[in-house]
Amino acid sequence: MKVAIVGGTGAFGRALAKRLHEIGKDEILIGSRDPERAQASAAELGVLGGRNEEIVTGADIVVLAVKSNATLETASELATAIGTTPVLCVASDLRFSEAGVLPGRHQGSLAEEVARIVRAPVASGLQSFAAANLADGDPGDALICGGDDHAKELSLELAGRVADRAIDAGPLENSRALEGMTAVILNVNKRYKAHAGIRLTGLP
């Protein structure tokens, strides 16, 4: 599978690219608005790199791994280049307050907004993964949701490479819960100085 990671120079994108490259089953490309930065990071990781618009062309799946405050703008910029290639959105809309980390939205999710911007089918997942755990190969279970069967199947296949288990979490609307879970995990990590993940019990 040819995997294009948009935002691949950030902490999460780099960790995902590193882990997938180590596993060695997929062709990995990381992108940035700055192609030189992408190429430098790619050289360190042993993968390919370039401008975002370039790496999504011909990919089997696009992982949208930019920071949450850049997710919608990036989706708009790349909508034409992405075309109908399935997208996996891993971002969470969060709000940081004195009381702690809070969900950033009262309604909807970033992934649902992305789905309204691009022509491609969109899945959502990996929000419970900490970059440090992903790089170390111990991220926990991956929860994936989406309304398009093909996008979800590709996302589950990709997540299954790096997670203990890849679990179908239902339609794309459930991204609201997955993105909100990020706020919960970040609060736990801060309180206990940890890199917590999620593991579901009672599954085979």
XYZ file of C-alpha atoms in Angstrom:
204
model
C 0.000 0.000 0.000
C 1.249 3.487 -0.860
C 0.715 5.689 2.202
C 0.977 9.478 1.989
C 1.312 11.152 5.402
C 0.410 14.833 5.171
C 2.055 16.579 8.098
C 4.669 13.875 8.152
C 7.314 16.170 9.639
C 5.352 16.628 12.889
C 5.758 14.391 15.932
C 2.838 12.086 15.158
C 3.476 11.930 11.421
C 7.146 11.118 11.949
C 6.322 8.422 14.499
C 3.784 6.809 12.172
C 6.160 6.944 9.209
C 9.004 5.500 11.277
C 6.924 2.611 12.565
C 5.429 1.758 9.182
C 8.863 1.880 7.571
C 10.238 -0.489 10.224
C 7.417 -2.933 9.545
C 8.273 -2.730 5.866
C 4.981 -3.681 4.180
C 4.100 -0.306 2.647
C 5.609 2.488 0.582
C 5.698 5.539 2.851
C 5.789 9.171 1.758
C 5.787 12.137 4.115
C 4.738 15.608 3.099
C 4.994 19.205 4.198
C 4.239 22.636 2.779
C 8.029 23.011 2.808
C 9.412 20.300 0.469
C 12.979 20.705 1.727
C 11.863 20.068 5.280
C 9.909 16.996 4.148
C 12.883 15.634 2.220
C 15.235 16.180 5.163
C 12.901 14.342 7.551
C 12.320 11.595 4.997
C 16.051 11.047 4.612
C 16.384 10.599 8.378
C 13.560 8.059 8.417
C 14.500 6.195 5.257
C 11.271 7.059 3.402
C 10.318 9.442 0.590
C 9.356 13.081 1.100
C 8.084 16.096 -0.788
C 5.488 18.812 -1.018
C 2.047 17.777 0.244
C 0.450 18.114 -3.187
C 3.081 15.826 -4.694
C 2.986 12.981 -2.212
C -0.801 12.518 -2.260
C -0.775 11.943 -6.024
C -1.044 8.228 -6.727
C -1.334 7.241 -3.051
C -3.675 4.463 -1.918
C -4.518 6.309 1.288
C -3.803 9.804 2.607
C -3.228 10.193 6.341
C -4.119 13.739 7.382
C -1.761 14.200 10.330
C -1.337 17.975 10.513
C -2.063 19.903 13.705
C -5.745 20.276 14.474
C -5.775 24.036 13.857
C -4.440 23.430 10.330
C -6.573 20.406 9.432
C -9.434 22.128 7.614
C -7.188 24.592 5.786
C -4.920 21.769 4.641
C -7.895 19.681 3.508
C -9.122 22.619 1.427
C -5.687 23.182 -0.104
C -5.270 19.514 -1.030
C -8.840 18.642 -2.027
C -8.074 18.715 -5.745
C -4.794 16.812 -5.419
C -6.382 14.169 -3.184
C -9.305 13.673 -5.545
C -11.139 10.496 -4.542
C -8.235 8.872 -2.659
C -9.434 7.667 0.769
C -8.410 9.884 3.689
C -7.700 8.920 7.299
C -8.053 11.929 9.594
C -6.179 11.521 12.889
C -6.651 15.032 14.312
C -8.704 16.126 17.330
C -10.170 19.560 17.940
C -9.096 20.486 21.486
C -9.316 23.479 23.767
C -6.675 24.115 26.431
C -7.831 25.780 29.640
C -6.629 26.283 33.202
C -8.882 23.408 34.222
C -7.331 21.047 31.687
C -7.740 19.900 28.091
C -11.316 20.037 26.788
C -13.043 18.936 23.568
C -12.958 21.882 21.193
C -16.391 21.340 19.638
C -19.881 21.045 21.033
C -21.164 19.513 17.799
C -19.615 17.494 15.012
C -15.958 16.588 14.547
C -12.971 17.628 12.490
C -13.252 14.445 10.443
C -16.852 15.247 9.510
C -15.771 18.733 8.441
C -12.977 17.248 6.334
C -15.526 14.949 4.678
C -17.553 18.008 3.664
C -14.478 19.681 2.160
C -12.935 16.888 0.091
C -14.502 14.640 -2.556
C -12.714 11.631 -1.097
C -14.243 9.221 1.425
C -13.013 9.964 4.939
C -12.339 7.705 7.912
C -11.203 8.796 11.357
C -8.993 7.130 13.937
C -5.723 6.795 15.889
C -6.696 9.713 18.161
C -5.875 7.630 21.236
C -2.281 7.088 20.095
C 0.562 9.002 21.706
C 3.432 9.647 19.301
C 5.914 8.270 21.849
C 3.993 4.990 22.212
C 3.612 4.698 18.455
C 7.336 5.108 17.905
C 8.060 2.523 20.607
C 5.578 0.025 19.132
C 3.178 0.030 22.099
C 0.241 2.293 21.175
C -2.646 0.085 22.330
C -5.802 -0.547 20.292
C -6.687 1.580 17.263
C -10.310 2.679 16.926
C -11.404 3.511 13.373
C -14.744 4.914 12.257
C -16.111 5.902 8.866
C -19.100 5.754 6.575
C -17.348 4.465 3.457
C -16.458 0.773 3.512
C -13.342 1.080 1.335
C -11.882 4.000 3.297
C -12.566 2.212 6.552
C -11.068 -1.078 5.345
C -7.855 0.628 4.217
C -7.652 2.554 7.487
C -8.191 -0.602 9.525
C -5.514 -2.385 7.502
C -3.067 0.454 8.050
C -3.902 0.778 11.748
C -3.538 -2.968 12.169
C 0.105 -2.677 11.163
C 0.999 -0.456 14.110
C -1.632 -1.233 16.773
C -2.272 -4.183 19.043
C -5.655 -4.442 17.306
C -7.537 -2.341 14.771
C -11.185 -2.072 15.792
C -14.157 -0.916 13.721
C -15.849 1.785 15.830
C -18.817 2.443 13.551
C -19.852 5.395 11.363
C -17.913 8.625 10.877
C -20.149 10.468 13.357
C -18.441 8.492 16.107
C -15.324 10.513 15.415
C -16.887 13.011 17.831
C -16.285 10.502 20.628
C -12.835 9.503 19.394
C -11.687 13.114 19.171
C -13.129 13.835 22.615
C -11.219 10.839 23.942
C -7.994 12.621 23.065
C -8.821 15.290 25.628
C -9.394 12.597 28.258
C -6.092 10.873 27.501
C -4.116 14.131 27.531
C -5.518 14.992 30.957
C -4.606 11.523 32.226
C -1.100 11.826 30.788
C -0.576 15.193 32.433
C -1.904 14.053 35.803
C 0.085 10.797 35.903
C 3.093 11.880 33.816
C 2.419 9.018 31.399
C 1.804 8.187 27.750
C -1.511 6.391 28.120
C -3.299 4.521 25.337
C -6.558 2.598 25.022
C -7.134 -1.167 25.179
C -10.656 -2.613 24.973
C -11.551 -5.677 27.016
C -13.881 -8.520 26.098
C -12.835 -8.779 22.445
C -11.239 -11.896 20.914
